[in-house]
mmCIF file of C-alpha atoms in Angstrom:
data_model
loop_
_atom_site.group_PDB
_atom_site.id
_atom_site.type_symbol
_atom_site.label_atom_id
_atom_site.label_comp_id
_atom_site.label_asym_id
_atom_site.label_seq_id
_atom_site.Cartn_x
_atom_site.Cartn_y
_atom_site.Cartn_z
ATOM 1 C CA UNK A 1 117.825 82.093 108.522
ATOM 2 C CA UNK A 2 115.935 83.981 110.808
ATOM 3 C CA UNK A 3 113.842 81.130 113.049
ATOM 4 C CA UNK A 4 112.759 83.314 114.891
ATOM 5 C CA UNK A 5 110.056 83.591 112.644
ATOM 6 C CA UNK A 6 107.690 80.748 114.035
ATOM 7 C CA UNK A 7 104.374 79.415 113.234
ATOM 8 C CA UNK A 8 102.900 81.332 116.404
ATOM 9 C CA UNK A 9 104.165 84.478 115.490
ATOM 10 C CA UNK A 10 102.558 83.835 111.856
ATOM 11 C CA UNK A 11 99.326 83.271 113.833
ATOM 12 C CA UNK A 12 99.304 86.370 116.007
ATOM 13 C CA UNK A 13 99.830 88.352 113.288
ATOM 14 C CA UNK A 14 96.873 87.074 110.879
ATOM 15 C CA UNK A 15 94.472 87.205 114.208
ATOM 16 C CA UNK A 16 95.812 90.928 114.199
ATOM 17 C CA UNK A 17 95.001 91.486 110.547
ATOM 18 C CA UNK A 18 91.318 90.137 110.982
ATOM 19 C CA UNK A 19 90.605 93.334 113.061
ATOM 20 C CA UNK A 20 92.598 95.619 110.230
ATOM 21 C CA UNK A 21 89.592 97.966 109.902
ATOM 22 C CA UNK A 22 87.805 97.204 113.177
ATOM 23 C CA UNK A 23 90.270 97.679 114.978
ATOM 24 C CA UNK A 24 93.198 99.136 113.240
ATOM 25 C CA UNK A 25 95.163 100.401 116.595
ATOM 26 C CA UNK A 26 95.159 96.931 117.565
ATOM 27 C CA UNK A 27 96.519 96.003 114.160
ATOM 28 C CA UNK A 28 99.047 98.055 113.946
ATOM 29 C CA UNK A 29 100.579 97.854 117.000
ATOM 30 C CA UNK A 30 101.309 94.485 116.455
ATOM 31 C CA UNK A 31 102.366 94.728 112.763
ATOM 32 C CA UNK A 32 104.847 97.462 114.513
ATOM 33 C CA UNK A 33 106.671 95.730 116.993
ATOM 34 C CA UNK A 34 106.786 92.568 114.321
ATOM 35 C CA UNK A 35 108.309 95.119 111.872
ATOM 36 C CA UNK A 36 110.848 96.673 114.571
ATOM 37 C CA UNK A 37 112.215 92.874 115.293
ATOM 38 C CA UNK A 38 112.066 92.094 111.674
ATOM 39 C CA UNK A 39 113.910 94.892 110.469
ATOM 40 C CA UNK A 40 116.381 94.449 113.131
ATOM 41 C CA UNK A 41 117.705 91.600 111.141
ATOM 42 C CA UNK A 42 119.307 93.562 108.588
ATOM 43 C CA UNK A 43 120.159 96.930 110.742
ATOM 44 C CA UNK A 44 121.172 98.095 114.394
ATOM 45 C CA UNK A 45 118.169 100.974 114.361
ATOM 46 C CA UNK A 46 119.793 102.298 117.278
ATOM 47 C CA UNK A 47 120.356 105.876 116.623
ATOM 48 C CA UNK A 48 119.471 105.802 112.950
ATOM 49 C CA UNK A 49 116.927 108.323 110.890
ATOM 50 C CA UNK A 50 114.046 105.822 109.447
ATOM 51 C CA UNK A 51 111.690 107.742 107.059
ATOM 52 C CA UNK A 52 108.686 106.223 107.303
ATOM 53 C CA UNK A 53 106.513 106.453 103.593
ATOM 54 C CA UNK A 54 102.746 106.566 103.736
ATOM 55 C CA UNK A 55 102.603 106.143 108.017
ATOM 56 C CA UNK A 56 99.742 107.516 108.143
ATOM 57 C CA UNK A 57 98.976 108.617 111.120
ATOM 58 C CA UNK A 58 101.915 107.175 113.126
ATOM 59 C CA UNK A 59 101.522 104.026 114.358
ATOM 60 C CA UNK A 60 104.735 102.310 113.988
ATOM 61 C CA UNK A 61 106.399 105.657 115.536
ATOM 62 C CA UNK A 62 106.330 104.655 119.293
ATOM 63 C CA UNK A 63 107.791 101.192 118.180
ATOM 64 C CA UNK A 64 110.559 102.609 116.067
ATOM 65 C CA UNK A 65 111.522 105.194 118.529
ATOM 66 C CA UNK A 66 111.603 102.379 121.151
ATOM 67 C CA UNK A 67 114.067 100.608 119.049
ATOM 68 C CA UNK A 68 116.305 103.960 119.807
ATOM 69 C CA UNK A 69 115.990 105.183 116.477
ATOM 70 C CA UNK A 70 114.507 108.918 114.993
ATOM 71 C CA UNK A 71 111.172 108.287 113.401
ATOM 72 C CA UNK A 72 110.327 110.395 110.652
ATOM 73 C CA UNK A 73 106.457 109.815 108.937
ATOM 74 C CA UNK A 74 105.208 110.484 105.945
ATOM 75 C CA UNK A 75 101.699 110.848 104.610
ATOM 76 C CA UNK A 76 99.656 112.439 101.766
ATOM 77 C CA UNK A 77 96.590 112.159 103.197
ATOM 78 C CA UNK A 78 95.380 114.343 105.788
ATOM 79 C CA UNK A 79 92.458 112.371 106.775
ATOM 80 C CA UNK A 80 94.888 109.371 107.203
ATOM 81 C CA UNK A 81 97.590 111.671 109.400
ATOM 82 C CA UNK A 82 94.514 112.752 111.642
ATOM 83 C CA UNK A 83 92.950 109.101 112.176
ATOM 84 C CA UNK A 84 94.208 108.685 116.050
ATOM 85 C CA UNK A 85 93.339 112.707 115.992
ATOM 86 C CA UNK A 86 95.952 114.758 116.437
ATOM 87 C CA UNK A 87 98.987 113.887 113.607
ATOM 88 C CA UNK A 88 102.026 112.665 114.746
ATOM 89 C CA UNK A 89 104.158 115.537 115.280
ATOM 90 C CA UNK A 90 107.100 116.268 112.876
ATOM 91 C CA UNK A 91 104.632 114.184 110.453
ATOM 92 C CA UNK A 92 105.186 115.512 106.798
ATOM 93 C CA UNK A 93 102.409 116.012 104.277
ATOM 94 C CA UNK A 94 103.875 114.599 100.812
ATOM 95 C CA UNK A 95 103.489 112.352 98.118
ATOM 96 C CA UNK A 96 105.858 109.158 97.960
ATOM 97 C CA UNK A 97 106.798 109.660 94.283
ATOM 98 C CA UNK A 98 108.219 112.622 95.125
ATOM 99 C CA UNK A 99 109.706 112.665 98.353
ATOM 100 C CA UNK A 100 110.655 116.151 99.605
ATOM 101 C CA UNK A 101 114.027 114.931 101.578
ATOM 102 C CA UNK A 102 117.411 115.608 99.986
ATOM 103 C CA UNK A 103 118.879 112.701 98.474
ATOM 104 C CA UNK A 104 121.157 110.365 101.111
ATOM 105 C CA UNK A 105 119.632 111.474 104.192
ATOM 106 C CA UNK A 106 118.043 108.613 106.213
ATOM 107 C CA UNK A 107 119.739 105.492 107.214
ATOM 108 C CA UNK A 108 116.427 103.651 106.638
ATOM 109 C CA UNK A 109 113.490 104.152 104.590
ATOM 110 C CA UNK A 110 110.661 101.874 105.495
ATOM 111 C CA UNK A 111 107.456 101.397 103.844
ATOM 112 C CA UNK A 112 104.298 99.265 104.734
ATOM 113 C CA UNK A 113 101.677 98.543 102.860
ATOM 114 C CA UNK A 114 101.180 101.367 100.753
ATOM 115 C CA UNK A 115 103.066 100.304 96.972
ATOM 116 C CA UNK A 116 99.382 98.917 96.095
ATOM 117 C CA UNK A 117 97.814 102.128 97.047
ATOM 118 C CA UNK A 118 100.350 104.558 94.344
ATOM 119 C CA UNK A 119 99.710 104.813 90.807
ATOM 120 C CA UNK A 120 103.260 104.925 89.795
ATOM 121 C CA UNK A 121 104.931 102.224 92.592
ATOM 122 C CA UNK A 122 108.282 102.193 91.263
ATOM 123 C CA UNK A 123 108.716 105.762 90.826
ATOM 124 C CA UNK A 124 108.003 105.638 94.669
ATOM 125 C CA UNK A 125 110.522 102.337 95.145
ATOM 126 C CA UNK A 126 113.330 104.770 92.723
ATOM 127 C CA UNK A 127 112.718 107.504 95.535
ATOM 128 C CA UNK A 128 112.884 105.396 98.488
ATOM 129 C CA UNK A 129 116.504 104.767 97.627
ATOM 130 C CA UNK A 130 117.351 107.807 96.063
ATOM 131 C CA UNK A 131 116.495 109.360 99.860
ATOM 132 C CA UNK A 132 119.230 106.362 101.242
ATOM 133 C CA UNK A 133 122.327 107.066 102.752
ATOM 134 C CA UNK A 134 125.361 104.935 101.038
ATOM 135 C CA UNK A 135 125.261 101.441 102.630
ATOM 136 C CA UNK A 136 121.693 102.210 104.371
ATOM 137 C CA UNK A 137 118.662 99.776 103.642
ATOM 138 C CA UNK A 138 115.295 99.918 102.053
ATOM 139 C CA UNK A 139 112.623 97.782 103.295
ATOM 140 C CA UNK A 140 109.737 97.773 101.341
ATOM 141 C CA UNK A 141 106.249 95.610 101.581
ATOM 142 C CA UNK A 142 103.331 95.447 100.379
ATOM 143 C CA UNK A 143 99.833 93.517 99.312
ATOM 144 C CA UNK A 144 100.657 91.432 95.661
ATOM 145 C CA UNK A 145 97.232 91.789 93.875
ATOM 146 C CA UNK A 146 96.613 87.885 93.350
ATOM 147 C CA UNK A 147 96.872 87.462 97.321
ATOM 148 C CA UNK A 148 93.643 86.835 99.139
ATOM 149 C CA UNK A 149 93.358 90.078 100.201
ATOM 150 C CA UNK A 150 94.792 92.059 96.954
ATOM 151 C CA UNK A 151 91.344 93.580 96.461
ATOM 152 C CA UNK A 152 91.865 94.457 100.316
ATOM 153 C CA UNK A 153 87.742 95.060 101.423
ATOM 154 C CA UNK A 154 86.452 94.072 98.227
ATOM 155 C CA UNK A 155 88.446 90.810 98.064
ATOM 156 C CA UNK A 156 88.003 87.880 96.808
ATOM 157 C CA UNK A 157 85.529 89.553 94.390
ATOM 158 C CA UNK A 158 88.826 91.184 92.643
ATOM 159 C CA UNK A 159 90.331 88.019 91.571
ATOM 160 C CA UNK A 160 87.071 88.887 88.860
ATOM 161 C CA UNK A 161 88.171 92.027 88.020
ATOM 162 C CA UNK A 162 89.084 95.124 90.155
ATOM 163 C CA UNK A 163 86.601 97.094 88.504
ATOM 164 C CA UNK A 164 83.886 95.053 88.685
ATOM 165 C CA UNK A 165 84.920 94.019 92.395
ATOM 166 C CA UNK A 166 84.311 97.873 93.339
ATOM 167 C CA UNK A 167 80.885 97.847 91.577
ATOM 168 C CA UNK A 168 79.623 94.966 93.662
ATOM 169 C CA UNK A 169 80.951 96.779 96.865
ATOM 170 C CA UNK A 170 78.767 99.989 96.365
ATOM 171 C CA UNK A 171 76.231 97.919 95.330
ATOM 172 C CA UNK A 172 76.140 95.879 98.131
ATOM 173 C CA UNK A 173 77.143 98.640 100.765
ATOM 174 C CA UNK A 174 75.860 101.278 99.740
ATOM 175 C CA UNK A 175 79.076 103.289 99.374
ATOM 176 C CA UNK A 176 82.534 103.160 98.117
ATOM 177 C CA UNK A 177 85.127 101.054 99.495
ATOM 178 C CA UNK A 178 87.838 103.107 101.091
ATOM 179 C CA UNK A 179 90.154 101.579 98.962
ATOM 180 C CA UNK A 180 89.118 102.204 95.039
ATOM 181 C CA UNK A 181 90.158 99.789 92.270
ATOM 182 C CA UNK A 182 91.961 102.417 90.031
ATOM 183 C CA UNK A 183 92.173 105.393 91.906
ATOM 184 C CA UNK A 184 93.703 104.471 95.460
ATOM 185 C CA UNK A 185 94.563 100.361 94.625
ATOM 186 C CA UNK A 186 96.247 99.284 92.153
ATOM 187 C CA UNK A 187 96.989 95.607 90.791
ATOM 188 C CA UNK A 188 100.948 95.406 91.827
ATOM 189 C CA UNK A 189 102.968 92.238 91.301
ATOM 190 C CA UNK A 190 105.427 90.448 93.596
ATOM 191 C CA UNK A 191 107.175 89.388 90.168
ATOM 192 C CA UNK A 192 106.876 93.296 88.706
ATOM 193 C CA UNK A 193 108.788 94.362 92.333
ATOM 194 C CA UNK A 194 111.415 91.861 92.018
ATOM 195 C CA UNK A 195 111.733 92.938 88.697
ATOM 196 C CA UNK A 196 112.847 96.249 89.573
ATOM 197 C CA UNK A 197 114.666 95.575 93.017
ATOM 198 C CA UNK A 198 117.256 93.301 90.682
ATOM 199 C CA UNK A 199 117.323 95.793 87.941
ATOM 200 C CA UNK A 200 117.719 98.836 90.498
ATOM 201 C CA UNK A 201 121.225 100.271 89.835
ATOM 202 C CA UNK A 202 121.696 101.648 92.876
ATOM 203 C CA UNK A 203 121.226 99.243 95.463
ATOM 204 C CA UNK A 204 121.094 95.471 96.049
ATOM 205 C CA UNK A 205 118.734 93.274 96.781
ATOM 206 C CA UNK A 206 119.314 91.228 100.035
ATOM 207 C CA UNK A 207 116.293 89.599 100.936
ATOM 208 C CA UNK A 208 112.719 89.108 99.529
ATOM 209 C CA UNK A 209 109.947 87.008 101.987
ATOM 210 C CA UNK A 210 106.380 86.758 102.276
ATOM 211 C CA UNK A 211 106.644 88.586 105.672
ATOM 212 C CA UNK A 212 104.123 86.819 107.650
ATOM 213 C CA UNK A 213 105.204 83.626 107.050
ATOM 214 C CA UNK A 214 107.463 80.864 109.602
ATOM 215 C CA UNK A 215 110.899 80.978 108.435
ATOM 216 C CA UNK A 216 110.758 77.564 106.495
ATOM 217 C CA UNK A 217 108.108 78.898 104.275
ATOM 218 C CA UNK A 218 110.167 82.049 102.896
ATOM 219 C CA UNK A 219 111.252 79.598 100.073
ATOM 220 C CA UNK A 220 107.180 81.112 98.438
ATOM 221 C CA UNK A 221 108.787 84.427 97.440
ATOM 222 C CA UNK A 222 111.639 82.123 95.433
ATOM 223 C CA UNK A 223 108.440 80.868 93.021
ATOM 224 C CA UNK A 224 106.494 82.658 90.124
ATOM 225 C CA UNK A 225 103.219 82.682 90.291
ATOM 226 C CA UNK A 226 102.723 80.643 93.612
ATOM 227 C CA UNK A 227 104.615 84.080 94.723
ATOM 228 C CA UNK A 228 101.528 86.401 93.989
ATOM 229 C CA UNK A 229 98.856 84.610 95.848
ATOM 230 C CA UNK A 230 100.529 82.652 98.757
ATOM 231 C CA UNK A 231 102.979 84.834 99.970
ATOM 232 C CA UNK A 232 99.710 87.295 101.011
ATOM 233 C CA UNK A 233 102.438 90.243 101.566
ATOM 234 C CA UNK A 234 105.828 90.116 100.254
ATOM 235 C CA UNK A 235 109.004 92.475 101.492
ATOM 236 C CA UNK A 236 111.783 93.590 99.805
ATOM 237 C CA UNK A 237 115.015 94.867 101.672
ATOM 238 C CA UNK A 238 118.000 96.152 99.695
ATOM 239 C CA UNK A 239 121.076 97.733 100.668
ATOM 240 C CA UNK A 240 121.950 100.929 99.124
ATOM 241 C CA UNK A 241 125.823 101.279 97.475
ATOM 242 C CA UNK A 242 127.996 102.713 99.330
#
């Protein structure tokens, strides 16, 4: 039990996520370090590879590499790699459902917020591990559709309907969301990605949370349903076979 996890901790990092798209450096700096010391529970990053899918454009690097370990990002955008300006060097340009690294090559392979955003999330989860060393760890998080901020910008309107969610957005503003019911957010399930952590055949499943909760709420991710709405983001870590 990891009580390090507090209530004050739970409230930094929602005060963080209120300035998400005003202020996304402030954001995710915080969500970074939280990650690093998080993550740190399962694995020594000290002088490990962590693979970094959809980083964008690198904002969890400084943290990782602060932890001592070798950041690698990821990104198939190239308006997302370029959003600080220049892209994080050694940055590659690729698509997390087909990952071009050879298979059992990073100790870690890390992923925030991004499963909602793929069309096909657990052909993305399948390469995550596939890309694994023997005995390294997947962690894995991301927004569960029913949560209060599944339709992300257009929320709570999506608990109507994704579709019609959007609509009401460009009618409203004037313009697409950035994130689009359907083409770049899709409705993902906690339940679906516990589904296919268990089932996974080559790795195990060692921990699933709603990761910015106190420690003596984790017991959320343990129940369907009240799983996809109050857990607001749920991780996954697994351990790959050795």
């Amino acid at each position: 039990m990891n009580r390090s996890a507090t209530l004050s901790r739970s409230v930094s990092l929602f005060q963080a996520f209120l300035h998400e798209q005003d202020d996304p450096e402030r954001f995710y700096s915080v969500l970074a370090a939280d990650s690093v010391a998080q993550l740190s529970r399962w694995v020594d990053l000290s002088g490990t590879t962590v693979l970094d899918v959809g980083g964008g454009p690198g904002y969890f690097a400084d943290a990782f590499r602060g932890a001592g370990a070798r950041y690698v990002g990821l990104e198939p955008d190239a308006g997302e790699m370029a959003a600080r300006g220049e892209p994080e060097p050694g940055t590659l340009r690729a698509s997390g459902e087909e990952l071009p690294i050879r298979t059992g090559a990073v100790d870690v392979c890390y992923s925030s917020n991004v499963l909602e955003h793929v069309r096909r999330p657990w052909t993305m989860a399948d390469e995550m591990v596939r890309v694994t060393k023997p005995g390294g760890t997947v962690f894995l998080s991301f927004t569960p559709w029913f949560s209060p901020w599944g339709g992300h910008e257009t929320a709570p309107w999506h608990y109507l309907g994704g579709h019609r969610a959007r609509r009401r957005y460009r009618k409203r503003m004037g313009a697409e969301p950035k994130n689009k019911f359907g083409e770049s957010l899709f409705a993902t399930s906690a339940g679906a990605a516990l589904k296919w952590a268990r089932a996974c055949p080559d790795a195990e499943l060692v921990a699933a949370l709603p990761r910015y909760h106190p420690w003596w709420a984790t017991w959320v991710a343990r129940v369907p349903g009240l799983r996809e709405f109050a857990s607001w983001n749920i991780v996954l870590v697994l351990r790959k076979h050795g």
